């Protein structure tokens, strides 16, 4: 039979599982060549052939050799590896049929897996053939010892890491043994590197649902290990990495996709397993039982609620997890299941205690008519797990973390007013005080709801007492406004909080509109006295120890403020964010404060009446290219370099900071101009604009106060430059 198939006798050759045949029935292929007759397969080069077609695949039989000539080395290698794979699979099938020894079966299956791993064929059919053979053998061999089965699973483990993404057959084969295989504990150890590789890469779980199913079954098997209760924490810690920030951005979204799919598969009545024919072939006789089987609710809830809670322990993941759970992404059946809601309690408490406002916002409704987590755990909801205890704890935590208390109280009144009324009826002192605060802050917009809240508050003894005290305070404010008093007040330098309290409590200040505390020693403690001024519109706190706590209190109560000078104070971004509640604010001086660019942009966007601001010597002015003093007149914006000063009128003309030309006369100590509005001359920084021959603006600083002031020194240095 020694002969060759060359270009003169071309054939269209077809390779099957058992034979090699040609569609042209002549020559050496007048009959098929059966693979079980082949003794050896090799690659040879025939020197007598032409150089460009001298590559061939050699098939050695007992009585001869067949050479398959190829058009090149690539085509030759394709045929060689394909024939070699079919040859190995066929030989092992024959060998497994003739033996019942468990050791030999395990050895041959491991050898087949190793051949598949080393094969250079990138074809799903390779793993299909391998897994079908292993599955059939395991289904027909009941006496295979556990250690032999573990060896086979261990041999299959590296395929998960090498194949990206893994084939459907491989994932479903592994899922089966994670769910109900006798070697589930071994599978967890073997499959862990492969699952890590899956979750750390960008996997389209919508397209490759079988990968998500395998990851789900792996996590459930991991949680089912009674011998190792720390397996889940170790798994989450490994996925996150020991650092403060996870270096793999796809880990958390992939984990959350697995969690949500598992919850829906366990609780949604319309969810069922759908598998293709190749998977059904793998599952064998247990196909119907496994396909129609639903995951137990208790097992899934205990496993994945623990996983979500563990993920929430990492601070960087909390920020990414909050929007994924907002709005509520779980089915209604899960929300009605008490263990599930109780499992989310710790996660919700973690969100409420977070310092970042965007994380806390996920507890509230995203839009009108959309249910939120804060409503889900409220005592008036049928899903409430503990009669309002969790609700009370979360509300307390939110109030402690909120930079603007009034804004949070408004959100709570809008979404959970009925829950507050119910807790007041039950006699909870905390909610009695909260409902009283809602009524006093006037955050309940609907008239009927406000009347219901008042009737509920008065039905409680403590609530009625608080309501009478509130009415007395409001009456006192009305009387204070009617009594009158001065409209302007300037405290002397070095005045303290006690001095401010003594002055404001000494007489009526109902008409006080302009107050200057510049260059005093007041702190945030004085804010509790300032909020009692009903008509306060202009406040100067230049160069004081005023901080975030007092600023938040001012933002909650002083809603008539039009101008505010915080130059050289201790305020930071946390307190400045509260200024977004002052919708009437038109002038704002944040010179030499710890203002960031991000917070400044938010202030500009959320303060519609803001017409002028000063942000010099702050982080926010670095990206403004000089426009860090702004005065809006008919929509115009002025920059410091070009139009900062005007000889005829000041750029920012307000009681908190007045820019004006230098008067002709000298300023003496305590002397004041007739045109000064709220701030006396000793608190005014006067600017004078001059132009030199090079069209460069210069200015002069004059004040009766010494030039030790930081703002004056910086402005002088800038003008000199």
PDB file of N, CA and C in Angstrom, residues 278-355:
ATOM      1  N   UNK A 278     -26.219  19.880  23.936  1.00  0.00           N
ATOM      2  CA  UNK A 278     -24.918  19.373  24.362  1.00  0.00           C
ATOM      3  C   UNK A 278     -24.829  19.290  25.885  1.00  0.00           C
ATOM      4  N   UNK A 279     -25.457  20.265  26.579  1.00  0.00           N
ATOM      5  CA  UNK A 279     -25.457  20.224  28.035  1.00  0.00           C
ATOM      6  C   UNK A 279     -26.340  19.082  28.529  1.00  0.00           C
ATOM      7  N   UNK A 280     -27.490  18.889  27.885  1.00  0.00           N
ATOM      8  CA  UNK A 280     -28.357  17.782  28.279  1.00  0.00           C
ATOM      9  C   UNK A 280     -27.651  16.447  28.110  1.00  0.00           C
ATOM     10  N   UNK A 281     -26.837  16.339  27.079  1.00  0.00           N
ATOM     11  CA  UNK A 281     -26.076  15.115  26.890  1.00  0.00           C
ATOM     12  C   UNK A 281     -25.089  14.902  28.028  1.00  0.00           C
ATOM     13  N   UNK A 282     -24.494  16.015  28.502  1.00  0.00           N
ATOM     14  CA  UNK A 282     -23.560  15.900  29.614  1.00  0.00           C
ATOM     15  C   UNK A 282     -24.261  15.468  30.896  1.00  0.00           C
ATOM     16  N   UNK A 283     -25.477  16.003  31.120  1.00  0.00           N
ATOM     17  CA  UNK A 283     -26.173  15.693  32.363  1.00  0.00           C
ATOM     18  C   UNK A 283     -26.723  14.282  32.390  1.00  0.00           C
ATOM     19  N   UNK A 284     -26.879  13.642  31.222  1.00  0.00           N
ATOM     20  CA  UNK A 284     -27.251  12.234  31.160  1.00  0.00           C
ATOM     21  C   UNK A 284     -28.613  11.949  31.753  1.00  0.00           C
ATOM     22  N   UNK A 285     -28.707  10.935  32.610  1.00  0.00           N
ATOM     23  CA  UNK A 285     -29.982  10.488  33.145  1.00  0.00           C
ATOM     24  C   UNK A 285     -30.580  11.489  34.123  1.00  0.00           C
ATOM     25  N   UNK A 286     -29.781  12.380  34.693  1.00  0.00           N
ATOM     26  CA  UNK A 286     -30.297  13.339  35.660  1.00  0.00           C
ATOM     27  C   UNK A 286     -30.728  14.654  35.010  1.00  0.00           C
ATOM     28  N   UNK A 287     -30.870  14.668  33.688  1.00  0.00           N
ATOM     29  CA  UNK A 287     -31.160  15.911  32.978  1.00  0.00           C
ATOM     30  C   UNK A 287     -32.466  16.530  33.433  1.00  0.00           C
ATOM     31  N   UNK A 288     -33.552  15.751  33.485  1.00  0.00           N
ATOM     32  CA  UNK A 288     -34.858  16.302  33.838  1.00  0.00           C
ATOM     33  C   UNK A 288     -34.881  16.807  35.272  1.00  0.00           C
ATOM     34  N   UNK A 289     -34.267  16.075  36.167  1.00  0.00           N
ATOM     35  CA  UNK A 289     -34.281  16.453  37.582  1.00  0.00           C
ATOM     36  C   UNK A 289     -33.544  17.766  37.808  1.00  0.00           C
ATOM     37  N   UNK A 290     -32.392  17.919  37.186  1.00  0.00           N
ATOM     38  CA  UNK A 290     -31.583  19.118  37.423  1.00  0.00           C
ATOM     39  C   UNK A 290     -32.155  20.307  36.676  1.00  0.00           C
ATOM     40  N   UNK A 291     -32.692  20.094  35.490  1.00  0.00           N
ATOM     41  CA  UNK A 291     -33.211  21.203  34.708  1.00  0.00           C
ATOM     42  C   UNK A 291     -34.403  21.843  35.390  1.00  0.00           C
ATOM     43  N   UNK A 292     -35.253  21.057  35.994  1.00  0.00           N
ATOM     44  CA  UNK A 292     -36.449  21.584  36.631  1.00  0.00           C
ATOM     45  C   UNK A 292     -36.235  21.954  38.091  1.00  0.00           C
ATOM     46  N   UNK A 293     -35.052  21.765  38.604  1.00  0.00           N
ATOM     47  CA  UNK A 293     -34.786  22.029  40.006  1.00  0.00           C
ATOM     48  C   UNK A 293     -34.504  23.515  40.220  1.00  0.00           C
ATOM     49  N   UNK A 294     -35.144  24.121  41.230  1.00  0.00           N
ATOM     50  CA  UNK A 294     -34.888  25.507  41.581  1.00  0.00           C
ATOM     51  C   UNK A 294     -33.992  25.555  42.804  1.00  0.00           C
ATOM     52  N   UNK A 295     -33.177  26.584  42.865  1.00  0.00           N
ATOM     53  CA  UNK A 295     -32.294  26.727  44.008  1.00  0.00           C
ATOM     54  C   UNK A 295     -33.111  27.016  45.267  1.00  0.00           C
ATOM     55  N   UNK A 296     -32.769  26.416  46.398  1.00  0.00           N
ATOM     56  CA  UNK A 296     -33.516  26.680  47.635  1.00  0.00           C
ATOM     57  C   UNK A 296     -33.338  28.126  48.094  1.00  0.00           C
ATOM     58  N   UNK A 297     -34.447  28.758  48.483  1.00  0.00           N
ATOM     59  CA  UNK A 297     -34.408  30.170  48.858  1.00  0.00           C
ATOM     60  C   UNK A 297     -33.527  30.401  50.074  1.00  0.00           C
ATOM     61  N   UNK A 298     -33.655  29.549  51.069  1.00  0.00           N
ATOM     62  CA  UNK A 298     -32.892  29.747  52.296  1.00  0.00           C
ATOM     63  C   UNK A 298     -31.397  29.670  52.041  1.00  0.00           C
ATOM     64  N   UNK A 299     -30.987  28.706  51.224  1.00  0.00           N
ATOM     65  CA  UNK A 299     -29.566  28.520  50.945  1.00  0.00           C
ATOM     66  C   UNK A 299     -29.000  29.696  50.160  1.00  0.00           C
ATOM     67  N   UNK A 300     -29.738  30.129  49.144  1.00  0.00           N
ATOM     68  CA  UNK A 300     -29.275  31.252  48.328  1.00  0.00           C
ATOM     69  C   UNK A 300     -29.233  32.535  49.151  1.00  0.00           C
ATOM     70  N   UNK A 301     -30.269  32.767  49.969  1.00  0.00           N
ATOM     71  CA  UNK A 301     -30.316  33.986  50.785  1.00  0.00           C
ATOM     72  C   UNK A 301     -29.159  34.037  51.769  1.00  0.00           C
ATOM     73  N   UNK A 302     -28.932  32.938  52.465  1.00  0.00           N
ATOM     74  CA  UNK A 302     -27.848  32.917  53.448  1.00  0.00           C
ATOM     75  C   UNK A 302     -26.489  33.129  52.798  1.00  0.00           C
ATOM     76  N   UNK A 303     -26.303  32.556  51.619  1.00  0.00           N
ATOM     77  CA  UNK A 303     -24.997  32.646  50.948  1.00  0.00           C
ATOM     78  C   UNK A 303     -24.742  34.045  50.402  1.00  0.00           C
ATOM     79  N   UNK A 304     -25.672  34.543  49.590  1.00  0.00           N
ATOM     80  CA  UNK A 304     -25.382  35.775  48.858  1.00  0.00           C
ATOM     81  C   UNK A 304     -25.624  37.024  49.696  1.00  0.00           C
ATOM     82  N   UNK A 305     -26.484  36.974  50.706  1.00  0.00           N
ATOM     83  CA  UNK A 305     -26.566  38.103  51.626  1.00  0.00           C
ATOM     84  C   UNK A 305     -25.263  38.251  52.410  1.00  0.00           C
ATOM     85  N   UNK A 306     -24.663  37.122  52.753  1.00  0.00           N
ATOM     86  CA  UNK A 306     -23.359  37.167  53.413  1.00  0.00           C
ATOM     87  C   UNK A 306     -22.295  37.734  52.474  1.00  0.00           C
ATOM     88  N   UNK A 307     -22.357  37.364  51.203  1.00  0.00           N
ATOM     89  CA  UNK A 307     -21.386  37.878  50.236  1.00  0.00           C
ATOM     90  C   UNK A 307     -21.529  39.393  50.055  1.00  0.00           C
ATOM     91  N   UNK A 308     -22.775  39.886  49.950  1.00  0.00           N
ATOM     92  CA  UNK A 308     -22.989  41.326  49.782  1.00  0.00           C
ATOM     93  C   UNK A 308     -22.507  42.079  51.016  1.00  0.00           C
ATOM     94  N   UNK A 309     -22.770  41.512  52.193  1.00  0.00           N
ATOM     95  CA  UNK A 309     -22.313  42.147  53.426  1.00  0.00           C
ATOM     96  C   UNK A 309     -20.792  42.192  53.491  1.00  0.00           C
ATOM     97  N   UNK A 310     -20.129  41.137  53.035  1.00  0.00           N
ATOM     98  CA  UNK A 310     -18.664  41.125  53.026  1.00  0.00           C
ATOM     99  C   UNK A 310     -18.109  42.134  52.028  1.00  0.00           C
ATOM    100  N   UNK A 311     -18.750  42.252  50.876  1.00  0.00           N
ATOM    101  CA  UNK A 311     -18.297  43.243  49.891  1.00  0.00           C
ATOM    102  C   UNK A 311     -18.454  44.662  50.429  1.00  0.00           C
ATOM    103  N   UNK A 312     -19.494  44.892  51.252  1.00  0.00           N
ATOM    104  CA  UNK A 312     -19.734  46.230  51.793  1.00  0.00           C
ATOM    105  C   UNK A 312     -18.731  46.618  52.867  1.00  0.00           C
ATOM    106  N   UNK A 313     -17.893  45.695  53.304  1.00  0.00           N
ATOM    107  CA  UNK A 313     -16.865  46.042  54.291  1.00  0.00           C
ATOM    108  C   UNK A 313     -15.682  46.778  53.659  1.00  0.00           C
ATOM    109  N   UNK A 314     -15.571  46.746  52.338  1.00  0.00           N
ATOM    110  CA  UNK A 314     -14.487  47.450  51.640  1.00  0.00           C
ATOM    111  C   UNK A 314     -14.997  48.819  51.194  1.00  0.00           C
ATOM    112  N   UNK A 315     -14.315  49.851  51.635  1.00  0.00           N
ATOM    113  CA  UNK A 315     -14.808  51.216  51.432  1.00  0.00           C
ATOM    114  C   UNK A 315     -14.897  51.596  49.961  1.00  0.00           C
ATOM    115  N   UNK A 316     -13.940  51.169  49.155  1.00  0.00           N
ATOM    116  CA  UNK A 316     -13.991  51.535  47.737  1.00  0.00           C
ATOM    117  C   UNK A 316     -15.117  50.820  47.014  1.00  0.00           C
ATOM    118  N   UNK A 317     -15.474  49.622  47.465  1.00  0.00           N
ATOM    119  CA  UNK A 317     -16.579  48.901  46.836  1.00  0.00           C
ATOM    120  C   UNK A 317     -17.938  49.463  47.229  1.00  0.00           C
ATOM    121  N   UNK A 318     -18.021  50.082  48.419  1.00  0.00           N
ATOM    122  CA  UNK A 318     -19.309  50.630  48.857  1.00  0.00           C
ATOM    123  C   UNK A 318     -19.796  51.709  47.894  1.00  0.00           C
ATOM    124  N   UNK A 319     -18.887  52.563  47.459  1.00  0.00           N
ATOM    125  CA  UNK A 319     -19.263  53.634  46.541  1.00  0.00           C
ATOM    126  C   UNK A 319     -19.756  53.089  45.212  1.00  0.00           C
ATOM    127  N   UNK A 320     -19.182  51.980  44.739  1.00  0.00           N
ATOM    128  CA  UNK A 320     -19.625  51.375  43.487  1.00  0.00           C
ATOM    129  C   UNK A 320     -20.883  50.526  43.681  1.00  0.00           C
ATOM    130  N   UNK A 321     -21.053  49.966  44.871  1.00  0.00           N
ATOM    131  CA  UNK A 321     -22.196  49.097  45.126  1.00  0.00           C
ATOM    132  C   UNK A 321     -23.489  49.885  45.287  1.00  0.00           C
ATOM    133  N   UNK A 322     -23.403  51.088  45.875  1.00  0.00           N
ATOM    134  CA  UNK A 322     -24.606  51.866  46.161  1.00  0.00           C
ATOM    135  C   UNK A 322     -25.448  52.143  44.910  1.00  0.00           C
ATOM    136  N   UNK A 323     -24.876  52.649  43.811  1.00  0.00           N
ATOM    137  CA  UNK A 323     -25.718  52.861  42.620  1.00  0.00           C
ATOM    138  C   UNK A 323     -26.225  51.574  41.990  1.00  0.00           C
ATOM    139  N   UNK A 324     -25.523  50.456  42.189  1.00  0.00           N
ATOM    140  CA  UNK A 324     -26.003  49.185  41.648  1.00  0.00           C
ATOM    141  C   UNK A 324     -27.242  48.688  42.387  1.00  0.00           C
ATOM    142  N   UNK A 325     -27.421  49.120  43.630  1.00  0.00           N
ATOM    143  CA  UNK A 325     -28.597  48.746  44.414  1.00  0.00           C
ATOM    144  C   UNK A 325     -29.624  49.872  44.488  1.00  0.00           C
ATOM    145  N   UNK A 326     -29.519  50.862  43.615  1.00  0.00           N
ATOM    146  CA  UNK A 326     -30.429  52.005  43.618  1.00  0.00           C
ATOM    147  C   UNK A 326     -30.920  52.249  42.187  1.00  0.00           C
ATOM    148  N   UNK A 327     -32.201  52.001  41.900  1.00  0.00           N
ATOM    149  CA  UNK A 327     -33.270  51.559  42.802  1.00  0.00           C
ATOM    150  C   UNK A 327     -33.157  50.067  43.132  1.00  0.00           C
ATOM    151  N   UNK A 328     -34.108  49.568  43.918  1.00  0.00           N
ATOM    152  CA  UNK A 328     -34.055  48.190  44.398  1.00  0.00           C
ATOM    153  C   UNK A 328     -34.121  47.234  43.209  1.00  0.00           C
ATOM    154  N   UNK A 329     -33.081  46.385  43.018  1.00  0.00           N
ATOM    155  CA  UNK A 329     -33.046  45.524  41.825  1.00  0.00           C
ATOM    156  C   UNK A 329     -33.568  44.110  42.048  1.00  0.00           C
ATOM    157  N   UNK A 330     -34.171  43.820  43.194  1.00  0.00           N
ATOM    158  CA  UNK A 330     -34.557  42.457  43.530  1.00  0.00           C
ATOM    159  C   UNK A 330     -36.041  42.223  43.254  1.00  0.00           C
ATOM    160  N   UNK A 331     -36.451  40.970  43.037  1.00  0.00           N
ATOM    161  CA  UNK A 331     -37.867  40.677  42.782  1.00  0.00           C
ATOM    162  C   UNK A 331     -38.715  40.873  44.040  1.00  0.00           C
ATOM    163  N   UNK A 332     -40.023  41.050  43.836  1.00  0.00           N
ATOM    164  CA  UNK A 332     -40.928  41.282  44.957  1.00  0.00           C
ATOM    165  C   UNK A 332     -40.975  40.085  45.896  1.00  0.00           C
ATOM    166  N   UNK A 333     -40.862  38.888  45.345  1.00  0.00           N
ATOM    167  CA  UNK A 333     -40.896  37.693  46.189  1.00  0.00           C
ATOM    168  C   UNK A 333     -39.741  37.693  47.188  1.00  0.00           C
ATOM    169  N   UNK A 334     -38.572  38.187  46.764  1.00  0.00           N
ATOM    170  CA  UNK A 334     -37.430  38.248  47.673  1.00  0.00           C
ATOM    171  C   UNK A 334     -37.645  39.283  48.770  1.00  0.00           C
ATOM    172  N   UNK A 335     -38.259  40.423  48.416  1.00  0.00           N
ATOM    173  CA  UNK A 335     -38.488  41.472  49.405  1.00  0.00           C
ATOM    174  C   UNK A 335     -39.526  41.061  50.445  1.00  0.00           C
ATOM    175  N   UNK A 336     -40.375  40.106  50.113  1.00  0.00           N
ATOM    176  CA  UNK A 336     -41.379  39.616  51.063  1.00  0.00           C
ATOM    177  C   UNK A 336     -40.846  38.460  51.913  1.00  0.00           C
ATOM    178  N   UNK A 337     -39.621  38.054  51.648  1.00  0.00           N
ATOM    179  CA  UNK A 337     -39.010  36.949  52.376  1.00  0.00           C
ATOM    180  C   UNK A 337     -38.215  37.530  53.547  1.00  0.00           C
ATOM    181  N   UNK A 338     -38.663  37.360  54.812  1.00  0.00           N
ATOM    182  CA  UNK A 338     -38.013  38.037  55.961  1.00  0.00           C
ATOM    183  C   UNK A 338     -36.513  37.794  56.074  1.00  0.00           C
ATOM    184  N   UNK A 339     -35.996  36.560  55.890  1.00  0.00           N
ATOM    185  CA  UNK A 339     -34.530  36.400  55.995  1.00  0.00           C
ATOM    186  C   UNK A 339     -33.757  37.242  54.979  1.00  0.00           C
ATOM    187  N   UNK A 340     -34.349  37.449  53.818  1.00  0.00           N
ATOM    188  CA  UNK A 340     -33.657  38.261  52.811  1.00  0.00           C
ATOM    189  C   UNK A 340     -33.552  39.716  53.273  1.00  0.00           C
ATOM    190  N   UNK A 341     -34.658  40.276  53.767  1.00  0.00           N
ATOM    191  CA  UNK A 341     -34.638  41.674  54.220  1.00  0.00           C
ATOM    192  C   UNK A 341     -33.701  41.833  55.414  1.00  0.00           C
ATOM    193  N   UNK A 342     -33.732  40.868  56.326  1.00  0.00           N
ATOM    194  CA  UNK A 342     -32.819  40.937  57.468  1.00  0.00           C
ATOM    195  C   UNK A 342     -31.362  40.852  57.028  1.00  0.00           C
ATOM    196  N   UNK A 343     -31.110  40.117  55.946  1.00  0.00           N
ATOM    197  CA  UNK A 343     -29.749  40.046  55.427  1.00  0.00           C
ATOM    198  C   UNK A 343     -29.262  41.362  54.858  1.00  0.00           C
ATOM    199  N   UNK A 344     -30.196  42.215  54.389  1.00  0.00           N
ATOM    200  CA  UNK A 344     -29.813  43.515  53.833  1.00  0.00           C
ATOM    201  C   UNK A 344     -29.673  44.593  54.898  1.00  0.00           C
ATOM    202  N   UNK A 345     -30.060  44.321  56.134  1.00  0.00           N
ATOM    203  CA  UNK A 345     -30.062  45.351  57.171  1.00  0.00           C
ATOM    204  C   UNK A 345     -28.653  45.883  57.406  1.00  0.00           C
ATOM    205  N   UNK A 346     -27.671  45.008  57.564  1.00  0.00           N
ATOM    206  CA  UNK A 346     -26.301  45.453  57.825  1.00  0.00           C
ATOM    207  C   UNK A 346     -25.731  46.247  56.652  1.00  0.00           C
ATOM    208  N   UNK A 347     -26.103  45.871  55.442  1.00  0.00           N
ATOM    209  CA  UNK A 347     -25.631  46.621  54.270  1.00  0.00           C
ATOM    210  C   UNK A 347     -26.225  48.027  54.265  1.00  0.00           C
ATOM    211  N   UNK A 348     -27.516  48.137  54.577  1.00  0.00           N
ATOM    212  CA  UNK A 348     -28.167  49.451  54.608  1.00  0.00           C
ATOM    213  C   UNK A 348     -27.594  50.315  55.729  1.00  0.00           C
ATOM    214  N   UNK A 349     -27.284  49.712  56.870  1.00  0.00           N
ATOM    215  CA  UNK A 349     -26.653  50.475  57.947  1.00  0.00           C
ATOM    216  C   UNK A 349     -25.262  50.959  57.535  1.00  0.00           C
ATOM    217  N   UNK A 350     -24.564  50.135  56.750  1.00  0.00           N
ATOM    218  CA  UNK A 350     -23.245  50.559  56.258  1.00  0.00           C
ATOM    219  C   UNK A 350     -23.386  51.739  55.310  1.00  0.00           C
ATOM    220  N   UNK A 351     -24.409  51.727  54.460  1.00  0.00           N
ATOM    221  CA  UNK A 351     -24.649  52.859  53.562  1.00  0.00           C
ATOM    222  C   UNK A 351     -24.981  54.120  54.361  1.00  0.00           C
ATOM    223  N   UNK A 352     -25.817  53.986  55.397  1.00  0.00           N
ATOM    224  CA  UNK A 352     -26.240  55.151  56.171  1.00  0.00           C
ATOM    225  C   UNK A 352     -25.081  55.781  56.929  1.00  0.00           C
ATOM    226  N   UNK A 353     -24.113  54.987  57.357  1.00  0.00           N
ATOM    227  CA  UNK A 353     -22.982  55.505  58.133  1.00  0.00           C
ATOM    228  C   UNK A 353     -21.838  56.010  57.269  1.00  0.00           C
ATOM    229  N   UNK A 354     -21.951  55.887  55.952  1.00  0.00           N
ATOM    230  CA  UNK A 354     -20.870  56.319  55.071  1.00  0.00           C
ATOM    231  C   UNK A 354     -20.802  57.848  55.032  1.00  0.00           C
ATOM    232  N   UNK A 355     -19.588  58.373  54.931  1.00  0.00           N
ATOM    233  CA  UNK A 355     -19.390  59.819  54.923  1.00  0.00           C
ATOM    234  C   UNK A 355     -19.739  60.449  53.581  1.00  0.00           C
TER     235      UNK A 355
END
